[in-house]
PDB file of C-alpha atoms in Angstrom:
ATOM      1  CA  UNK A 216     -31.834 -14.375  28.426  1.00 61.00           C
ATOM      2  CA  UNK A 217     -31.669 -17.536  26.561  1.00 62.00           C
ATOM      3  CA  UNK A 218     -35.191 -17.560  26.289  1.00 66.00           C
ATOM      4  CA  UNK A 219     -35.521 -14.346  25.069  1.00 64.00           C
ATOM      5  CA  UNK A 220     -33.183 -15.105  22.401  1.00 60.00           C
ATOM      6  CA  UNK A 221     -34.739 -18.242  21.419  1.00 60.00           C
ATOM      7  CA  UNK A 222     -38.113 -16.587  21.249  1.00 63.00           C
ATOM      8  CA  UNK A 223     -36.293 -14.424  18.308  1.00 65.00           C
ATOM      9  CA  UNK A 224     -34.129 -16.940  16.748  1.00 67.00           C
ATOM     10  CA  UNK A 225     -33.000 -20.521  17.512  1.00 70.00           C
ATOM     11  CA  UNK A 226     -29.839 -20.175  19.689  1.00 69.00           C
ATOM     12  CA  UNK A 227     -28.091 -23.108  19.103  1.00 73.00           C
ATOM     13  CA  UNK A 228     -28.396 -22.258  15.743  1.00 76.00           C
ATOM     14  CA  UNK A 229     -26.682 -18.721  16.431  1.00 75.00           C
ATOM     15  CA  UNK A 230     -23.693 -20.302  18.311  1.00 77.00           C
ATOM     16  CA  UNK A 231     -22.893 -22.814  15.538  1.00 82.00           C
ATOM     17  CA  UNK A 232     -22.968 -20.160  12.718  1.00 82.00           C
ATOM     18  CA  UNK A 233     -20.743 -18.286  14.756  1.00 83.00           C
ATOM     19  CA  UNK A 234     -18.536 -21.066  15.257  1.00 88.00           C
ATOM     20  CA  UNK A 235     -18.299 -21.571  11.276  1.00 84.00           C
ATOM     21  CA  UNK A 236     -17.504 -18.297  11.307  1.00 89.00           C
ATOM     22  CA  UNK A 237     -14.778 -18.471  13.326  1.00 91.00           C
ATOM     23  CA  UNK A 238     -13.156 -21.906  11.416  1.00 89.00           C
ATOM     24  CA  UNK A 239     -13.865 -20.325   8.546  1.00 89.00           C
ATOM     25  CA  UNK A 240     -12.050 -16.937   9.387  1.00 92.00           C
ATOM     26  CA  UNK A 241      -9.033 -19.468  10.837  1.00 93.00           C
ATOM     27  CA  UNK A 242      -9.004 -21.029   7.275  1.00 91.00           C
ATOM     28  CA  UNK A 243      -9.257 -17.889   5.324  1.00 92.00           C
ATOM     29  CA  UNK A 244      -5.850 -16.686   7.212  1.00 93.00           C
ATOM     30  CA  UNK A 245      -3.956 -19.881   6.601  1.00 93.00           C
ATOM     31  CA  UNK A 246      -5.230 -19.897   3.101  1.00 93.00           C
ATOM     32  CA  UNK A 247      -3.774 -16.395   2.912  1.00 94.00           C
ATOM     33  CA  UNK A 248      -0.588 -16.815   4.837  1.00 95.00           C
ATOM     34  CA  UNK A 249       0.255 -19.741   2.043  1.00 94.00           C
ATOM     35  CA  UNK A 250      -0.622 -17.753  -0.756  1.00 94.00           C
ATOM     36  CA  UNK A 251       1.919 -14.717   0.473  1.00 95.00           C
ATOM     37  CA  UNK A 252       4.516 -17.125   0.815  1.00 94.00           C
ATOM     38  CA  UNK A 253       4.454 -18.482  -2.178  1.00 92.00           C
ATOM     39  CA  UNK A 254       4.182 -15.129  -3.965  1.00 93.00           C
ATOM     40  CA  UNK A 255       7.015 -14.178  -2.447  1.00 92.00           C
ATOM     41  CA  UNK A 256       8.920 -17.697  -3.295  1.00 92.00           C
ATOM     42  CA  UNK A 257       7.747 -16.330  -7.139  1.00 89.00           C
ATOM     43  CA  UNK A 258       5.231 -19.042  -7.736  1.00 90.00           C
ATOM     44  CA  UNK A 259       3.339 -18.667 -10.478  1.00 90.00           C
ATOM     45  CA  UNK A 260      -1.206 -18.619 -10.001  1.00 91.00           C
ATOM     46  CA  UNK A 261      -1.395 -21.886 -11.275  1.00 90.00           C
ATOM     47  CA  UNK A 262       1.026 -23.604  -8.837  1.00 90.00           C
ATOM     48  CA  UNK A 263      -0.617 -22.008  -5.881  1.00 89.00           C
ATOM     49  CA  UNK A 264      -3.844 -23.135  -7.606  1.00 89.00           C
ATOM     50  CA  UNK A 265      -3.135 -26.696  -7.147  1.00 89.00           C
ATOM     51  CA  UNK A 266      -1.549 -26.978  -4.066  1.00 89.00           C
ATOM     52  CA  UNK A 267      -3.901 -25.033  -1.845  1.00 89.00           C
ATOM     53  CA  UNK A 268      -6.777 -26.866  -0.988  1.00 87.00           C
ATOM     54  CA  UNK A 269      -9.392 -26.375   2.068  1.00 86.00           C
ATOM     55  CA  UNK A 270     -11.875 -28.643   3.782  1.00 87.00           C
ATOM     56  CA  UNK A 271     -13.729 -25.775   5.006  1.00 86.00           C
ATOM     57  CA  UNK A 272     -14.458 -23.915   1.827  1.00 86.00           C
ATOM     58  CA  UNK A 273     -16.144 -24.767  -1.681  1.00 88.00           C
ATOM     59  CA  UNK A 274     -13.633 -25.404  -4.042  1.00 87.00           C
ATOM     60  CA  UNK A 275     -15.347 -22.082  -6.243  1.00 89.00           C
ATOM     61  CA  UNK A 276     -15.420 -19.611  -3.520  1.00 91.00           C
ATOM     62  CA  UNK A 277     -11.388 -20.870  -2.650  1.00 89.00           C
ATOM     63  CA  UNK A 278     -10.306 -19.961  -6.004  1.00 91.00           C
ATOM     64  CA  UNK A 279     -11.966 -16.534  -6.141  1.00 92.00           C
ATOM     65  CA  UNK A 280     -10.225 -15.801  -2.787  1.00 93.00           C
ATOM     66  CA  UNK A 281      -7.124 -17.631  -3.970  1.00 92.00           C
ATOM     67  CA  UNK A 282      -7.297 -15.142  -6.844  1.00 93.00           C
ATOM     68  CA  UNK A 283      -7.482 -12.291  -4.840  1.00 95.00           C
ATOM     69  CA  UNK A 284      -4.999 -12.468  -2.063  1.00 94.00           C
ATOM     70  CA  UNK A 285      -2.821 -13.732  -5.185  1.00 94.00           C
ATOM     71  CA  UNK A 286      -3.223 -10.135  -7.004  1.00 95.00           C
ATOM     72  CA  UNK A 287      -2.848  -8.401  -3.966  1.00 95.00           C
ATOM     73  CA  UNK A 288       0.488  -9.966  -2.873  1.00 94.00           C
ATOM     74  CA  UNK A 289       1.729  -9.577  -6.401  1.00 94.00           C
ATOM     75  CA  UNK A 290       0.960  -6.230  -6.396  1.00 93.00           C
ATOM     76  CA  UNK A 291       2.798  -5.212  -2.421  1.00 92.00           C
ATOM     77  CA  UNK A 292       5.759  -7.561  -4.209  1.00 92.00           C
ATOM     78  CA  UNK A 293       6.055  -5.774  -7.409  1.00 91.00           C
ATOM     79  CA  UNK A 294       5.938  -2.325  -5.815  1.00 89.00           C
ATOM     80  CA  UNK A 295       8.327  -3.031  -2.949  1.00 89.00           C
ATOM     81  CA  UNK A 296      10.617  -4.190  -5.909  1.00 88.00           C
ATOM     82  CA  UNK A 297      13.575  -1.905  -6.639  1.00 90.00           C
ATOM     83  CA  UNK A 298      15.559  -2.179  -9.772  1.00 91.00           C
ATOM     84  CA  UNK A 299      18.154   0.053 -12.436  1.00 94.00           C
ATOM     85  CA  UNK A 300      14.615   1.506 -13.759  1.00 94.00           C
ATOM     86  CA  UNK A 301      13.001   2.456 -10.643  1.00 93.00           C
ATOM     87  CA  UNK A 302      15.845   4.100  -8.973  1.00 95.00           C
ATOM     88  CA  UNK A 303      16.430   5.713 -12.328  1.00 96.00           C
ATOM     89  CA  UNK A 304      12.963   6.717 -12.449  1.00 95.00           C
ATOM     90  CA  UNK A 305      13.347   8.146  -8.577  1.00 96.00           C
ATOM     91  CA  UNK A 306      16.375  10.405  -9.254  1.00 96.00           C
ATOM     92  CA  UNK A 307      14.219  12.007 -12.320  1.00 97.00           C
ATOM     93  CA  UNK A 308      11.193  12.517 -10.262  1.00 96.00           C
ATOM     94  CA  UNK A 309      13.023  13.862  -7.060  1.00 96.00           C
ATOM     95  CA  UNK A 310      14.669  16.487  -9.565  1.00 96.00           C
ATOM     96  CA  UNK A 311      11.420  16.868 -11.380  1.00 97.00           C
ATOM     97  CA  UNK A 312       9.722  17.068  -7.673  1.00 96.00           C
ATOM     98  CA  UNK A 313      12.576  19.645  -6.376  1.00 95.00           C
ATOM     99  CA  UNK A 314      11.466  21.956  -8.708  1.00 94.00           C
ATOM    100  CA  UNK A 315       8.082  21.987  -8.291  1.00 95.00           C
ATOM    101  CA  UNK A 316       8.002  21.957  -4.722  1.00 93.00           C
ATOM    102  CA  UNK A 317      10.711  24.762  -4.738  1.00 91.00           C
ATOM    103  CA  UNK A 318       8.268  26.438  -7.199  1.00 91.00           C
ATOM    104  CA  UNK A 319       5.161  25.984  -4.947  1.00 92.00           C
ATOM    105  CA  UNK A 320       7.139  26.906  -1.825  1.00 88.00           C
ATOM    106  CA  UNK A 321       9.061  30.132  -3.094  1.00 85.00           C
ATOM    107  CA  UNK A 322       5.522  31.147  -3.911  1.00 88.00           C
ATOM    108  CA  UNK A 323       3.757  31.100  -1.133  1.00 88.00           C
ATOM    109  CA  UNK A 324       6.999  32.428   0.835  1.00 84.00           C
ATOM    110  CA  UNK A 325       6.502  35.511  -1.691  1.00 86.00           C
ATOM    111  CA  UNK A 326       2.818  36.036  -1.255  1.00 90.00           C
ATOM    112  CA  UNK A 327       2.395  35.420   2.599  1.00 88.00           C
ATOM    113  CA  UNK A 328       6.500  37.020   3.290  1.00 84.00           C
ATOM    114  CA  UNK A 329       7.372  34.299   5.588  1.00 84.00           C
ATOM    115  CA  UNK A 330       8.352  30.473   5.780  1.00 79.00           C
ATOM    116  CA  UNK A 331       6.566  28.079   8.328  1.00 83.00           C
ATOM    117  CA  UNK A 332       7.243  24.406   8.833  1.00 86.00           C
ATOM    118  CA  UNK A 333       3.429  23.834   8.245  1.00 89.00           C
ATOM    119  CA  UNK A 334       4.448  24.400   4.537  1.00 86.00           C
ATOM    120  CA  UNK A 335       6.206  21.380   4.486  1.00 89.00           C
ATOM    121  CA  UNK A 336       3.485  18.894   4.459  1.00 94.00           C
ATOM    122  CA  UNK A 337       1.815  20.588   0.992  1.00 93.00           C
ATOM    123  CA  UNK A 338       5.334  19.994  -0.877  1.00 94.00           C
ATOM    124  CA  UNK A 339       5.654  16.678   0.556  1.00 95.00           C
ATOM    125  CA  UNK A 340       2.246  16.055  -0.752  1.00 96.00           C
ATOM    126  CA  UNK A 341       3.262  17.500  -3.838  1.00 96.00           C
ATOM    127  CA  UNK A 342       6.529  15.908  -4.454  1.00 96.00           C
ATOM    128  CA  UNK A 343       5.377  12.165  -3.665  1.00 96.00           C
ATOM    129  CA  UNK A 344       2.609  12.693  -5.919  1.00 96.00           C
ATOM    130  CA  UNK A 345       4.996  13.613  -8.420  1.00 96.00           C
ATOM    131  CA  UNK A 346       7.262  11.203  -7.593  1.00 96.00           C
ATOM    132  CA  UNK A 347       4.558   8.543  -7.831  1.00 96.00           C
ATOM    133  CA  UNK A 348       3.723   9.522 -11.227  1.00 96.00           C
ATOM    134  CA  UNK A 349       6.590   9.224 -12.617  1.00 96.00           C
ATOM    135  CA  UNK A 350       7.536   6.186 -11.206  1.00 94.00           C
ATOM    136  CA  UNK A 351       4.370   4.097 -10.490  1.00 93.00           C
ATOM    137  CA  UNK A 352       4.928   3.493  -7.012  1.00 94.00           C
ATOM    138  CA  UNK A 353       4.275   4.147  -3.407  1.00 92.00           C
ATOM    139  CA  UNK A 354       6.291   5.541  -0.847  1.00 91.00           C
ATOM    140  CA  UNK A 355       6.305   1.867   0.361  1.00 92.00           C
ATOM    141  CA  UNK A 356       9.422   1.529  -1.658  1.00 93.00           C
ATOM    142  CA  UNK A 357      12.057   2.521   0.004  1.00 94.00           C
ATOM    143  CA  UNK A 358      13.868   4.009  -3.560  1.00 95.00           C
ATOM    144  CA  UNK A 359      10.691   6.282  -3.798  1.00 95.00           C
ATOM    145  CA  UNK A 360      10.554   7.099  -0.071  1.00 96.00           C
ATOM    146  CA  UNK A 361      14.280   8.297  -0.059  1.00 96.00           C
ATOM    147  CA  UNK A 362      13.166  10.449  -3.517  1.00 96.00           C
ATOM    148  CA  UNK A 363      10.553  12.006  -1.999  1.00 96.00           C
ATOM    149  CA  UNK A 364      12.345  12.770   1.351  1.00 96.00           C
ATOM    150  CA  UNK A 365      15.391  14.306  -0.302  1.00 96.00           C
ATOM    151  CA  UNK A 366      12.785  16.123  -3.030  1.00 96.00           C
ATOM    152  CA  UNK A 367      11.566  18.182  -0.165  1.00 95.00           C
ATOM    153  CA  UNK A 368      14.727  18.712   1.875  1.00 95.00           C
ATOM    154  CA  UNK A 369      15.841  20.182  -1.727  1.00 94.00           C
ATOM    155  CA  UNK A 370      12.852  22.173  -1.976  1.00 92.00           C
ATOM    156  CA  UNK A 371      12.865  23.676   1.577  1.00 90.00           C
ATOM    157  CA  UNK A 372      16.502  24.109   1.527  1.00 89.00           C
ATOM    158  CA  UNK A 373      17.368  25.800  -2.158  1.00 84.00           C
ATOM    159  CA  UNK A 374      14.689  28.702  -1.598  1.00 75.00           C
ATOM    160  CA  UNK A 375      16.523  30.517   1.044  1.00 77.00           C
ATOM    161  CA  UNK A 376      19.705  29.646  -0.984  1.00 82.00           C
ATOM    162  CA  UNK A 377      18.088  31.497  -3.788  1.00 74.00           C
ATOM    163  CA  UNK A 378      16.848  34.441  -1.805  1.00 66.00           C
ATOM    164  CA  UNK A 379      19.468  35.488  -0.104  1.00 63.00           C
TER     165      UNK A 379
END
């Protein structure tokens, strides 16, 4: 087999690629797990910048990926965030998001004459996207999550109340 593999490429070469590889994949996660931490600490880029260095990796190629993971942290942190202008946000797009899902759903309920719990998963749809438009996050947050879940008990519930 090894012969077979040499005739193709050099083997030893092959394992000690894959070996870099590997450090390099070990470095790239400790790299990372520093940069989250100190994102979440609220360093600012040019801390982290200094203080991370690597053996493994060219000091150009660490700062790109220092760069990225650093955006991408910021990012999960500043949408996990909740604050007076999110939650504010929230209660305007779950009323906002009530309506039109009770909209949507009334609608269909009138054209097909009957409710089915399959319905629900278009006016969740509906809602969060609503939801997330008017506040500019994801259902990550928990503020936003709670918005959308009460924007569609609304909507399921208020129809029937209407109706009957």
């Amino acid at each position: 087999m090894r012969e077979a593999i040499n005739q193709k490429f050099n083997y030893n070469e092959f394992v000690k690629k894959a070996e870099h590889r590997k450090v390099l994949i070990k470095e790239k996660g400790r790299i990372s797990f520093e940069v989250h931490n100190r994102v979440n600490k609220g360093e600012n880029i040019n801390l982290i910048l200094e203080n991370i260095s690597s053996e493994i990796m060219e000091s150009g190629e660490l700062k790109i990926f220092i760069l990225e993971k650093y955006e991408q942290f910021s990012k999960i942190k500043e949408n996990n965030t909740i604050d007076k202008k999110t939650i504010y946000k929230s209660i305007l797009g779950a009323i906002i998001a009530s309506v039109t899902g009770l909209l949507f759903l009334k609608a269909i309920i009138q054209i097909t004459g009957r409710f089915s719990f399959f319905l629900l998963m278009p006016v969740y749809i509906i809602n969060y996207f609503v939801i997330y438009g008017i506040t500019g996050k994801t259902r990550d947050n928990l503020i936003v999550f709670l918005a959308v879940f009460i924007s569609v008990v609304i909507s399921t519930v208020l129809p029937f109340i209407l109706l009957t």
